[in-house]
């Protein structure tokens, strides 16, 4: 008798949660299409418009000898990948709020899977979406003139893309855990939307997505240094453009130490938000 | 090991200042269909939610299938199936996907999952709807799908919170058939309801619950007979004489005139008393022309124990209760 209830197989609950979330993602065609088209549009309009301005402003500045000069569109391409990942991940937790409000979370909370697997499943599906988006942006960017991977061999490109995806994945997980934590603790979608908007703007504008942070006043510069978005963008630029280049008249040098530090910051952020979400999910009650 | 598969002792549960469940104790035997009957707000869902480990237990002891909900909630979860009060189906998943997801959640091996899905779709007669999204199902079909989901893992106990709320009478009766069928194959069933007839016809035993307390527990028959208030109606050739006879019988109460007959209640089982009463009346030379005997209904039991009628509340509830699927 006790046999059938007694055996506890290896738990892959997160894979089940992941499976369902992906099912939903591919089922809602409008959601799917809009989440893919939106970053491309950003790139097309904002990128092209801004780059014509910036490129004219910085046209007279000559880079130092041997330093590669890159256009604003290329500079900003990394920012668009990062920004899209930020938005997608911060909103990734909304599904948890819906599940909770519509009672669907009960099935999960009353099942034997550990609560952390719910967070992990949602996190992994968010990472998958972020990866798909990033790849689309890179392809679309290359088409409209972003000079990523210039002069790379195919092996270099493969390594660079892998590096970018690792950075994007770690960053996305961190913000998905954060978003899930907020979502499981909130009652209404409006409240969640408010908090997310409140978070996005400062994160976005104190980062180096659209402009370098070197000219910031010290206070903002401090924010930029702890801002995960800045570190994600460092990683993307390092892999996609190179370890030293000049853009908008400013020289950028990314040493391996800088990049390693940036990755460790992202990893730390990810671990921190995971612990936070574990705490929030274990104390959450859903009835 | 005792025969009890659910053991609840001194369970209390409060939401802030609101004491929703007030020190209740009961037990359910293996193989039983056991019902909690009570009005809105009685605390039925709260009890179920503690039993199924959705709410953490505040005070008292609960053991399900031999596992303590406080110390071994995971073992409890593996031993039970649940049908929640509100519909909890993803609107955009198909019938098969709903069951597939549930089977995966509980780690059923693929082969067993597939086989079980077919078996259950047949049981609840949803084979034709296998690839329909749940938003395309009628209310009764949704409920059947949820029952099938609750049974995916071959639970020892199936918990159902108001399983037939909002279903039309025919569908409700079919649903009872499904549940009896499930019960026959060895699954203990614990359900809550505010429908008298559901408690009466479906369950082996009933606890009437009101204001967070269990007022009385028993089989439907025992509860009804326990009232000792069988109502009789008798038409005779001499109404006054009949009344005289009745008043001298120890087990007769409340003798009243009604139209051309006499209405009275008896304190013991009326089916056994009636022949003797008729003999007594005839011995006085009075002819008996018509008799009627009415056993108390579940409604009478409910009114007796709670001092309230539950019907109106039940009807009102309906508007607000359902339709929370996504
Ligand atoms: N989440 C909650 N927060 C605060 N109070 C609650 C909560 N859930 C239930 N209650 C209160 O607890 C009491 C019991 O509610 P419960 O839902 O258990 O009743 P019920 O018997 O299931 O009623 P119904 O037939 O309407 O489903 C009610 O007074 C209700 O207002
Ligand atoms: Mg209820």
Coordinates of C-alpha atoms and ligand atoms in Angstrom, one line a residue:
Chain A
X1 CA 0.0 0.0 0.0
X2 CA 2.6 2.5 1.1
X3 CA 4.6 1.7 -2.0
X4 CA 2.9 3.9 -4.5
X5 CA 2.8 6.9 -2.2
X6 CA 6.2 6.2 -0.7
X7 CA 8.6 6.3 -3.6
X8 CA 10.0 9.8 -4.3
X9 CA 11.6 9.8 -7.8
X10 CA 14.1 12.5 -8.8
X11 CA 12.2 15.6 -9.1
X12 CA 12.2 17.5 -12.4
X13 CA 9.3 19.7 -11.5
X14 CA 11.0 22.8 -13.0
X15 CA 11.1 21.0 -16.4
X16 CA 7.3 20.6 -16.1
X17 CA 6.8 24.2 -15.3
X18 CA 9.1 25.1 -18.1
X19 CA 7.2 22.9 -20.5
X20 CA 3.9 24.5 -19.8
X21 CA 5.2 28.1 -20.0
X22 CA 6.8 27.4 -23.4
X23 CA 3.5 25.8 -24.5
X24 CA 1.8 29.0 -23.7
X25 CA 4.5 31.2 -25.3
X26 CA 4.2 29.4 -28.7
X27 CA 0.4 29.2 -28.5
X28 CA -0.2 32.9 -28.2
X29 CA 0.9 33.9 -31.7
X30 CA 0.3 37.6 -31.2
X31 CA 2.4 37.6 -28.0
X32 CA 5.1 35.6 -29.7
X33 CA 5.2 37.9 -32.7
X34 CA 5.0 41.2 -30.8
X35 CA 7.8 40.1 -28.4
X36 CA 10.0 39.4 -31.4
X37 CA 9.1 42.4 -33.5
X38 CA 9.2 45.0 -30.8
X39 CA 13.0 45.0 -30.3
X40 CA 13.5 45.0 -34.0
X41 CA 11.4 48.1 -34.3
X42 CA 13.4 49.7 -31.5
X43 CA 16.5 49.0 -33.3
X44 CA 15.2 50.2 -36.6
X45 CA 13.7 53.5 -35.5
X46 CA 15.5 54.6 -32.4
X47 CA 18.8 53.2 -33.5
X48 CA 18.8 54.5 -37.0
X49 CA 17.6 58.0 -35.9
X50 CA 20.0 58.4 -33.1
X51 CA 23.0 57.0 -34.9
X52 CA 22.6 59.6 -37.7
X53 CA 22.8 62.3 -35.0
X54 CA 25.6 60.9 -33.0
X55 CA 27.7 59.9 -35.9
X56 CA 27.5 63.5 -37.2
X57 CA 28.4 65.0 -33.8
X58 CA 31.4 62.7 -33.3
X59 CA 32.5 62.9 -36.9
X60 CA 35.4 65.2 -36.2
X61 CA 36.9 63.2 -33.4
X62 CA 39.8 61.0 -34.4
X63 CA 40.4 57.8 -32.4
X64 CA 43.9 57.0 -31.2
X65 CA 46.2 55.0 -33.4
X66 CA 45.1 51.4 -34.0
X67 CA 41.8 51.9 -32.2
X68 CA 38.8 50.8 -34.2
X69 CA 36.1 53.4 -34.6
X70 CA 32.6 52.1 -34.5
X71 CA 29.3 53.7 -35.4
X72 CA 26.6 54.6 -33.0
X73 CA 24.2 51.9 -34.3
X74 CA 26.8 49.3 -33.4
X75 CA 27.4 50.9 -30.0
X76 CA 23.7 50.9 -29.3
X77 CA 23.0 47.4 -30.7
X78 CA 24.3 45.9 -27.4
X79 CA 22.1 48.3 -25.5
X80 CA 19.0 47.2 -27.4
X81 CA 19.7 43.5 -26.6
X82 CA 20.2 44.3 -23.0
X83 CA 17.2 46.5 -22.7
X84 CA 14.9 44.0 -24.4
X85 CA 16.2 41.3 -22.0
X86 CA 15.5 43.6 -19.1
X87 CA 11.9 44.3 -20.1
X88 CA 11.1 40.7 -21.0
X89 CA 12.6 39.4 -17.8
X90 CA 11.0 42.0 -15.5
X91 CA 7.6 41.2 -17.0
X92 CA 8.3 37.5 -17.0
X93 CA 6.9 37.2 -13.5
X94 CA 3.5 38.5 -14.5
X95 CA 2.5 35.0 -15.5
X96 CA 2.9 34.0 -11.8
X97 CA 0.5 36.8 -10.8
X98 CA -2.1 35.6 -13.3
X99 CA -1.7 32.0 -12.2
X100 CA -2.2 33.1 -8.7
X101 CA -5.2 35.3 -9.3
X102 CA -6.9 32.8 -11.5
X103 CA -6.3 30.0 -9.0
X104 CA -4.0 28.0 -11.3
X105 CA -1.2 28.4 -8.8
X106 CA -3.1 26.2 -6.4
X107 CA -2.4 23.1 -8.5
X108 CA 1.3 23.8 -8.2
X109 CA 1.4 24.8 -4.6
X110 CA -0.6 21.7 -3.6
X111 CA 1.7 19.4 -5.6
X112 CA 4.8 17.8 -4.3
X113 CA 7.2 19.8 -6.4
X114 CA 9.4 22.1 -4.3
X115 CA 8.4 25.8 -4.6
X116 CA 11.8 26.7 -5.9
X117 CA 11.1 24.6 -9.0
X118 CA 8.2 26.9 -9.9
X119 CA 10.6 29.8 -9.9
X120 CA 13.3 27.9 -11.7
X121 CA 10.8 26.7 -14.4
X122 CA 9.6 30.3 -15.0
X123 CA 13.2 31.5 -14.9
X124 CA 14.3 29.0 -17.6
X125 CA 11.4 29.8 -19.9
X126 CA 12.2 33.5 -19.5
X127 CA 15.8 32.8 -20.4
X128 CA 14.7 30.9 -23.5
X129 CA 12.6 33.8 -24.6
X130 CA 15.5 36.3 -23.9
X131 CA 17.8 34.1 -26.0
X132 CA 15.4 33.9 -28.9
X133 CA 15.0 37.7 -28.8
X134 CA 18.7 38.4 -28.5
X135 CA 19.4 36.2 -31.5
X136 CA 16.7 37.9 -33.5
X137 CA 18.0 41.3 -32.6
X138 CA 21.6 40.3 -33.6
X139 CA 20.4 39.0 -37.0
X140 CA 18.2 41.9 -37.6
X141 CA 20.9 44.3 -36.5
X142 CA 23.5 42.8 -38.9
X143 CA 20.9 43.2 -41.7
X144 CA 20.4 47.0 -41.0
X145 CA 24.1 47.7 -40.6
X146 CA 25.2 46.9 -37.0
X147 CA 28.8 45.9 -37.2
X148 CA 28.9 43.1 -34.8
X149 CA 31.6 40.4 -35.1
X150 CA 33.5 42.4 -37.7
X151 CA 36.5 40.5 -38.9
X152 CA 35.7 37.5 -36.8
X153 CA 36.3 33.9 -38.0
X154 CA 33.3 31.6 -37.7
X155 CA 34.9 30.0 -34.6
X156 CA 35.3 33.5 -33.1
X157 CA 31.6 34.2 -33.9
X158 CA 30.5 31.0 -32.3
X159 CA 32.4 31.8 -29.1
X160 CA 31.2 35.4 -29.1
X161 CA 27.5 34.4 -29.5
X162 CA 27.9 31.8 -26.7
X163 CA 29.5 34.5 -24.5
X164 CA 26.7 36.9 -25.2
X165 CA 24.0 34.2 -24.4
X166 CA 25.7 33.3 -21.2
X167 CA 25.7 36.9 -20.1
X168 CA 22.1 37.4 -21.3
X169 CA 21.0 34.2 -19.6
X170 CA 22.5 35.0 -16.2
X171 CA 21.1 38.6 -16.3
X172 CA 17.7 37.4 -17.4
X173 CA 17.5 34.8 -14.6
X174 CA 18.4 37.4 -12.0
X175 CA 15.6 39.7 -13.1
X176 CA 13.1 36.9 -13.6
X177 CA 13.7 35.7 -10.0
X178 CA 13.2 39.3 -8.9
X179 CA 10.0 39.7 -10.9
X180 CA 8.7 36.3 -9.6
X181 CA 9.4 37.5 -6.1
X182 CA 7.4 40.7 -6.6
X183 CA 4.6 38.9 -8.4
X184 CA 4.1 36.2 -5.8
X185 CA 3.9 38.9 -3.1
X186 CA 1.5 41.2 -4.9
X187 CA -2.3 41.1 -5.3
X188 CA -3.0 43.1 -8.4
X189 CA -1.4 43.3 -11.9
X190 CA -1.6 47.1 -11.7
X191 CA 0.6 47.1 -8.6
X192 CA 3.1 44.9 -10.3
X193 CA 3.1 47.0 -13.4
X194 CA 3.8 50.1 -11.3
X195 CA 6.7 48.5 -9.5
X196 CA 8.2 47.2 -12.7
X197 CA 8.0 50.6 -14.4
X198 CA 9.5 52.2 -11.3
X199 CA 12.4 49.8 -11.5
X200 CA 13.0 49.9 -15.2
X201 CA 13.5 53.6 -15.7
X202 CA 16.4 54.1 -13.3
X203 CA 18.0 50.9 -14.3
X204 CA 17.8 51.8 -17.9
X205 CA 19.0 55.4 -17.7
X206 CA 21.8 54.8 -15.2
X207 CA 23.3 52.2 -17.5
X208 CA 25.6 52.5 -20.5
X209 CA 23.0 51.3 -22.9
X210 CA 22.6 54.5 -24.9
X211 CA 25.6 56.6 -23.8
X212 CA 28.8 56.1 -21.9
X213 CA 28.6 56.5 -18.1
X214 CA 32.0 58.3 -17.8
X215 CA 30.4 61.7 -18.0
X216 CA 27.9 61.0 -15.2
X217 CA 28.1 63.0 -12.0
X218 CA 29.7 60.8 -9.2
X219 CA 26.4 59.8 -7.6
X220 CA 25.0 58.5 -10.9
X221 CA 28.3 56.9 -11.7
X222 CA 28.1 54.9 -8.5
X223 CA 24.7 53.7 -9.5
X224 CA 26.0 52.8 -12.9
X225 CA 28.7 50.6 -11.3
X226 CA 26.2 48.5 -9.3
X227 CA 23.7 48.4 -12.1
X228 CA 23.5 44.9 -13.6
X229 CA 22.4 46.3 -16.9
X230 CA 25.8 48.1 -17.3
X231 CA 27.6 44.8 -16.6
X232 CA 25.5 42.9 -19.1
X233 CA 26.2 45.5 -21.7
X234 CA 29.9 45.4 -21.0
X235 CA 29.8 41.6 -21.7
X236 CA 27.8 42.0 -24.9
X237 CA 30.1 44.7 -26.3
X238 CA 33.2 42.8 -25.4
X239 CA 32.0 39.7 -27.2
X240 CA 30.3 41.4 -30.1
X241 CA 32.6 44.4 -30.8
X242 CA 36.0 43.6 -29.2
X243 CA 38.2 44.5 -26.2
X244 CA 39.0 48.0 -27.3
X245 CA 37.1 50.3 -29.6
X246 CA 36.0 53.9 -29.8
X247 CA 32.5 55.2 -30.1
X248 CA 30.9 58.6 -29.9
X249 CA 34.4 59.9 -29.5
X250 CA 35.2 57.9 -26.4
X251 CA 37.6 55.0 -26.0
X252 CA 36.4 51.8 -24.5
X253 CA 38.8 49.2 -23.2
X254 CA 37.5 45.9 -21.8
X255 CA 40.2 43.8 -20.1
X256 CA 39.4 40.2 -19.3
X257 CA 39.4 41.2 -15.6
X258 CA 36.7 43.8 -16.2
X259 CA 34.6 41.3 -18.1
X260 CA 35.1 38.6 -15.4
X261 CA 34.1 41.1 -12.8
X262 CA 31.0 42.1 -14.7
X263 CA 30.0 38.4 -15.0
X264 CA 30.6 37.8 -11.3
X265 CA 28.4 40.8 -10.5
X266 CA 25.6 39.3 -12.7
X267 CA 26.1 35.9 -11.1
X268 CA 25.9 37.4 -7.6
X269 CA 22.8 39.3 -8.5
X270 CA 21.3 36.1 -9.9
X271 CA 22.1 34.1 -6.7
X272 CA 20.8 36.9 -4.5
X273 CA 17.4 37.2 -6.3
X274 CA 17.1 33.4 -6.3
X275 CA 17.4 33.3 -2.6
X276 CA 15.0 36.2 -2.3
X277 CA 12.4 34.3 -4.5
X278 CA 12.9 31.1 -2.5
X279 CA 12.1 32.9 0.6
X280 CA 9.1 34.7 -0.9
X281 CA 7.7 31.5 -2.4
X282 CA 8.1 29.4 0.7
X283 CA 6.2 31.9 2.8
X284 CA 3.5 32.6 0.2
X285 CA 0.0 31.1 0.8
X286 CA -2.3 30.7 -2.1
X287 CA -6.0 29.7 -1.5
Chain B
X1 CA -3.2 1.1 11.9
X2 CA -6.8 2.1 12.3
X3 CA -9.4 2.2 9.6
X4 CA -9.3 6.0 9.5
X5 CA -7.7 7.5 6.5
X6 CA -8.3 11.1 7.6
X7 CA -7.9 12.0 11.3
X8 CA -8.6 15.5 12.5
X9 CA -8.2 16.5 16.1
X10 CA -8.9 19.9 17.6
X11 CA -8.3 21.7 14.3
X12 CA -8.7 25.5 14.5
X13 CA -7.9 28.1 11.9
X14 CA -8.1 31.9 12.0
X15 CA -7.6 34.6 9.4
X16 CA -6.4 37.5 11.5
X17 CA -9.2 38.0 13.9
X18 CA -11.7 35.8 12.1
X19 CA -11.9 32.4 13.6
X20 CA -13.0 30.4 10.5
X21 CA -12.6 26.9 12.0
X22 CA -13.2 26.4 15.7
X23 CA -11.7 23.3 17.3
X24 CA -13.2 20.6 15.1
X25 CA -12.5 16.9 15.3
X26 CA -13.6 14.1 13.0
X27 CA -12.3 11.1 11.1
X28 CA -13.0 9.5 7.7
X29 CA -12.8 5.8 7.2
X30 CA -11.0 4.2 4.3
X31 CA -13.4 3.7 1.4
X32 CA -16.0 6.1 2.6
X33 CA -17.7 9.0 0.9
X34 CA -17.8 11.7 3.6
X35 CA -19.4 15.1 3.2
X36 CA -19.1 18.4 5.0
X37 CA -22.5 20.1 4.7
X38 CA -22.8 23.7 5.6
X39 CA -23.8 27.2 4.5
X40 CA -21.5 29.8 2.9
X41 CA -18.8 30.9 5.2
X42 CA -19.2 27.9 7.4
X43 CA -15.5 27.1 7.1
X44 CA -15.6 24.2 4.7
X45 CA -13.0 25.4 2.2
X46 CA -10.7 26.4 5.1
X47 CA -10.8 22.9 6.5
X48 CA -10.2 21.4 3.0
X49 CA -7.3 23.8 2.4
X50 CA -5.6 22.8 5.6
X51 CA -6.1 19.1 4.9
X52 CA -4.6 19.4 1.4
X53 CA -1.7 21.5 2.8
X54 CA -2.5 24.7 0.9
X55 CA -2.9 26.5 4.2
X56 CA -0.4 25.7 6.9
X57 CA -1.9 24.2 10.0
X58 CA -2.3 26.6 12.9
X59 CA -3.7 24.5 15.7
X60 CA -4.6 20.8 16.1
X61 CA -3.5 17.6 14.5
X62 CA -4.3 16.3 11.0
X63 CA -3.2 13.1 9.5
X64 CA -4.0 11.9 6.0
X65 CA -3.2 8.4 4.8
X66 CA -1.0 8.0 7.9
X67 CA 1.0 11.2 7.2
X68 CA 1.0 14.2 9.4
X69 CA 0.3 17.4 7.5
X70 CA 2.7 19.3 9.7
X71 CA 5.7 17.1 9.5
X72 CA 5.2 15.3 6.2
X73 CA 3.2 17.6 3.8
X74 CA 5.0 16.1 0.8
X75 CA 3.8 12.6 1.6
X76 CA 0.3 13.9 2.1
X77 CA 0.4 15.6 -1.3
X78 CA 1.4 12.4 -3.0
X79 CA -1.4 10.5 -1.4
X80 CA -4.3 12.8 -2.4
X81 CA -6.2 14.3 -5.4
X82 CA -7.9 17.6 -5.3
X83 CA -10.8 19.3 -7.1
X84 CA -10.9 22.9 -6.0
X85 CA -14.0 25.0 -5.4
X86 CA -13.3 27.3 -8.3
X87 CA -12.4 26.1 -11.8
X88 CA -8.6 26.0 -12.0
X89 CA -8.0 25.1 -15.6
X90 CA -5.8 27.1 -17.9
X91 CA -8.2 28.3 -20.6
X92 CA -5.7 27.9 -23.4
X93 CA -4.5 24.4 -22.7
X94 CA -6.2 21.4 -24.2
X95 CA -7.9 18.7 -22.2
X96 CA -5.0 16.3 -22.8
X97 CA -2.4 18.9 -21.9
X98 CA -4.1 19.6 -18.6
X99 CA -3.8 16.0 -17.7
X100 CA -0.3 15.6 -19.1
X101 CA 0.9 18.6 -17.1
X102 CA -0.6 17.2 -13.9
X103 CA 0.9 13.8 -14.5
X104 CA 4.3 15.3 -15.1
X105 CA 4.0 17.4 -11.9
X106 CA 3.6 14.2 -10.0
X107 CA 6.4 12.5 -11.9
X108 CA 4.3 9.7 -13.5
X109 CA 6.4 7.8 -16.0
X110 CA 5.5 8.6 -19.6
X111 CA 3.9 5.2 -20.3
X112 CA 1.7 5.3 -17.2
X113 CA 0.8 8.9 -17.9
X114 CA -0.5 8.1 -21.4
X115 CA -2.4 5.1 -20.2
X116 CA -3.9 6.9 -17.3
X117 CA -5.0 9.8 -19.5
X118 CA -6.9 7.5 -21.9
X119 CA -8.4 5.6 -19.0
X120 CA -9.7 8.8 -17.3
X121 CA -10.9 10.5 -20.4
X122 CA -13.0 7.4 -20.9
X123 CA -14.3 7.5 -17.3
X124 CA -15.4 11.1 -17.5
X125 CA -16.5 10.7 -21.2
X126 CA -14.3 13.4 -22.6
X127 CA -12.5 11.4 -25.3
X128 CA -14.0 13.4 -28.0
X129 CA -12.8 16.6 -26.4
X130 CA -9.2 15.5 -26.0
X131 CA -7.8 18.3 -28.1
X132 CA -10.3 21.0 -27.3
X133 CA -9.0 23.9 -25.3
X134 CA -10.6 24.1 -21.9
X135 CA -12.3 27.4 -22.6
X136 CA -14.4 25.5 -25.2
X137 CA -15.8 23.1 -22.6
X138 CA -19.2 23.5 -20.8
X139 CA -19.2 23.9 -17.0
X140 CA -20.0 20.2 -16.5
X141 CA -17.2 19.1 -18.8
X142 CA -14.8 21.3 -17.0
X143 CA -15.8 19.8 -13.7
X144 CA -15.4 16.3 -15.1
X145 CA -12.0 17.2 -16.4
X146 CA -11.0 18.5 -13.0
X147 CA -12.2 15.2 -11.4
X148 CA -10.1 13.3 -14.0
X149 CA -7.1 15.5 -13.1
X150 CA -7.6 14.8 -9.4
X151 CA -7.6 11.1 -10.2
X152 CA -4.4 11.1 -12.4
X153 CA -2.2 10.0 -9.6
X154 CA -4.4 7.3 -8.3
X155 CA -4.9 9.1 -5.0
X156 CA -6.0 7.3 -1.8
X157 CA -8.2 10.2 -1.0
X158 CA -10.0 12.5 -3.4
X159 CA -10.9 15.9 -2.0
X160 CA -13.7 17.8 -3.7
X161 CA -14.7 21.3 -2.7
X162 CA -18.3 21.8 -3.8
X163 CA -18.0 19.5 -6.8
X164 CA -21.3 20.2 -8.4
X165 CA -21.8 23.8 -7.7
X166 CA -23.5 25.5 -10.6
X167 CA -24.2 22.4 -12.6
X168 CA -27.7 21.6 -13.9
X169 CA -29.7 18.8 -12.1
X170 CA -29.0 16.1 -14.7
X171 CA -25.3 16.9 -14.8
X172 CA -25.1 16.8 -11.1
X173 CA -26.7 13.3 -11.0
X174 CA -24.2 12.1 -13.6
X175 CA -21.4 13.6 -11.6
X176 CA -22.6 11.6 -8.5
X177 CA -22.4 8.5 -10.7
X178 CA -18.8 9.2 -11.6
X179 CA -17.9 9.8 -8.0
X180 CA -19.6 6.6 -6.9
X181 CA -17.7 4.8 -9.6
X182 CA -14.5 6.3 -8.4
X183 CA -15.3 5.4 -4.9
X184 CA -16.1 1.8 -5.9
X185 CA -12.6 1.4 -7.2
X186 CA -11.3 2.1 -3.7
X187 CA -10.8 5.9 -3.5
X188 CA -12.0 7.5 -0.3
X189 CA -13.9 10.7 -1.1
X190 CA -14.1 13.8 1.1
X191 CA -16.4 16.5 -0.3
X192 CA -18.0 19.7 0.8
X193 CA -21.3 20.8 -0.3
X194 CA -24.2 23.1 0.6
X195 CA -26.7 21.0 -1.4
X196 CA -28.8 18.9 0.9
X197 CA -29.6 16.3 -1.7
X198 CA -25.9 15.9 -2.6
X199 CA -25.0 15.2 1.0
X200 CA -28.0 12.9 1.4
X201 CA -27.7 10.8 -1.7
X202 CA -24.0 10.6 -2.3
X203 CA -22.4 10.3 1.0
X204 CA -22.0 7.5 3.5
X205 CA -21.6 10.0 6.4
X206 CA -22.2 13.7 6.8
X207 CA -20.9 16.3 9.2
X208 CA -23.0 19.4 9.4
X209 CA -20.8 22.4 9.9
X210 CA -21.8 25.9 10.8
X211 CA -19.8 28.9 12.1
X212 CA -16.6 26.8 12.0
X213 CA -18.0 24.0 14.2
X214 CA -19.2 20.5 13.5
X215 CA -22.7 20.4 14.9
X216 CA -23.5 16.7 14.3
X217 CA -22.1 13.8 12.3
X218 CA -23.8 10.6 11.1
X219 CA -25.2 8.6 8.2
X220 CA -27.9 10.5 6.3
X221 CA -30.5 7.9 7.6
X222 CA -29.4 8.2 11.2
X223 CA -29.5 12.0 11.0
X224 CA -33.0 12.0 9.6
X225 CA -34.3 9.3 11.9
X226 CA -32.4 10.9 14.8
X227 CA -34.7 13.9 14.6
X228 CA -37.6 11.6 15.7
X229 CA -40.0 13.9 14.0
X230 CA -41.9 11.8 11.5
X231 CA -45.0 13.8 10.5
X232 CA -48.3 12.0 10.0
X233 CA -51.6 13.0 8.5
X234 CA -54.8 11.1 9.1
X235 CA -58.3 11.5 7.8
X236 CA -61.1 9.7 9.7
X237 CA -64.8 9.6 10.2
X238 CA -64.5 11.3 13.6
X239 CA -61.9 14.0 13.8
X240 CA -62.5 14.9 17.4
X241 CA -62.5 11.3 18.5
X242 CA -59.3 10.7 16.7
X243 CA -57.6 13.6 18.4
X244 CA -58.7 12.2 21.7
X245 CA -57.1 8.8 20.9
X246 CA -53.8 10.4 19.8
X247 CA -53.4 12.6 22.8
X248 CA -53.4 9.6 25.0
X249 CA -50.4 8.0 23.1
X250 CA -47.0 8.7 24.8
X251 CA -45.1 9.0 21.6
X252 CA -47.4 11.5 19.8
X253 CA -46.8 15.2 19.9
X254 CA -48.2 18.4 18.4
X255 CA -51.7 17.2 17.4
X256 CA -53.3 19.8 15.1
X257 CA -56.4 20.0 12.9
X258 CA -55.7 20.6 9.3
X259 CA -58.5 20.7 6.8
X260 CA -60.6 17.6 7.2
X261 CA -57.8 15.6 8.9
X262 CA -55.4 15.6 11.8
X263 CA -51.6 16.3 11.7
X264 CA -49.3 15.1 14.4
X265 CA -45.6 14.1 14.9
X266 CA -44.3 11.0 16.5
X267 CA -41.0 10.8 18.5
X268 CA -40.1 7.3 17.2
X269 CA -39.8 5.6 13.8
X270 CA -43.2 6.4 12.3
X271 CA -43.2 3.4 9.9
X272 CA -43.3 1.1 12.8
X273 CA -45.9 3.0 14.9
X274 CA -48.5 3.7 12.2
X275 CA -50.2 0.3 12.1
X276 CA -50.7 0.4 15.9
X277 CA -52.0 3.9 15.8
X278 CA -54.5 2.9 13.1
X279 CA -55.6 0.0 15.2
X280 CA -56.2 2.2 18.3
X281 CA -58.3 4.6 16.2
X282 CA -60.4 1.8 14.7
X283 CA -61.0 0.2 18.1
X284 CA -63.0 3.4 19.0
X285 CA -65.2 2.6 16.1
X286 CA -63.7 5.3 13.9
X287 CA -63.0 4.6 10.2
X288 CA -59.7 5.6 8.8
X289 CA -60.1 6.9 5.3
X290 CA -56.6 8.2 4.5
X291 CA -53.1 8.3 6.0
X292 CA -49.8 9.9 5.0
X293 CA -46.3 9.6 6.6
X294 CA -43.5 12.0 5.9
X295 CA -39.9 11.3 7.0
X296 CA -37.8 14.3 7.8
X297 CA -35.7 15.4 4.9
X298 CA -32.1 16.6 5.0
X299 CA -33.5 20.1 5.0
X300 CA -35.4 19.4 8.1
X301 CA -32.2 18.0 9.7
X302 CA -30.3 21.1 8.7
X303 CA -33.0 23.5 10.0
X304 CA -33.2 21.5 13.2
X305 CA -29.5 21.7 14.0
X306 CA -28.7 25.1 12.7
X307 CA -32.0 26.9 13.2
X308 CA -31.7 28.2 9.7
X309 CA -32.8 27.3 6.2
X310 CA -29.9 26.9 3.8
X311 CA -31.7 27.0 0.5
X312 CA -31.8 30.8 -0.1
X313 CA -28.2 31.2 0.8
X314 CA -27.3 28.4 -1.6
X315 CA -29.1 30.1 -4.4
X316 CA -27.5 33.4 -3.7
X317 CA -24.0 32.0 -3.6
X318 CA -24.3 30.7 -7.1
X319 CA -24.0 34.1 -8.8
X320 CA -20.7 34.9 -7.2
X321 CA -19.0 31.6 -7.0
X322 CA -17.9 30.3 -10.4
X323 CA -16.3 31.1 -13.6
X324 CA -12.8 31.9 -12.4
X325 CA -11.0 29.9 -15.1
X326 CA -8.6 31.6 -17.3
Ligands
LIG1 N1 -8.4 34.4 2.7 C1 -9.2 34.8 3.7 N2 -9.0 35.9 4.4 C2 -9.8 36.2 5.4 N3 -10.9 35.6 5.8 C3 -11.2 34.5 5.1 C4 -10.4 34.0 4.0 N4 -11.0 32.9 3.5 C5 -12.1 32.7 4.2 N5 -12.3 33.6 5.1 C6 -13.4 33.7 6.1 O1 -13.4 32.4 6.8 C7 -14.7 32.0 7.0 C8 -14.9 30.6 6.4 O2 -14.7 30.7 5.0 P1 -14.6 29.4 4.0 O3 -14.2 29.9 2.7 O4 -13.9 28.4 4.7 O5 -16.2 29.0 4.0 P2 -16.9 27.9 3.1 O6 -17.7 27.1 4.1 O7 -16.0 27.3 2.2 O8 -18.0 28.9 2.3 P3 -18.5 28.8 0.8 O9 -19.6 27.8 0.8 O10 -18.9 30.2 0.5 O11 -17.3 28.3 0.0 C9 -15.6 33.1 6.3 O12 -16.0 33.9 7.4 C10 -14.7 33.8 5.4 O13 -15.1 35.2 5.4
LIG2 MG1 -15.9 27.1 0.2

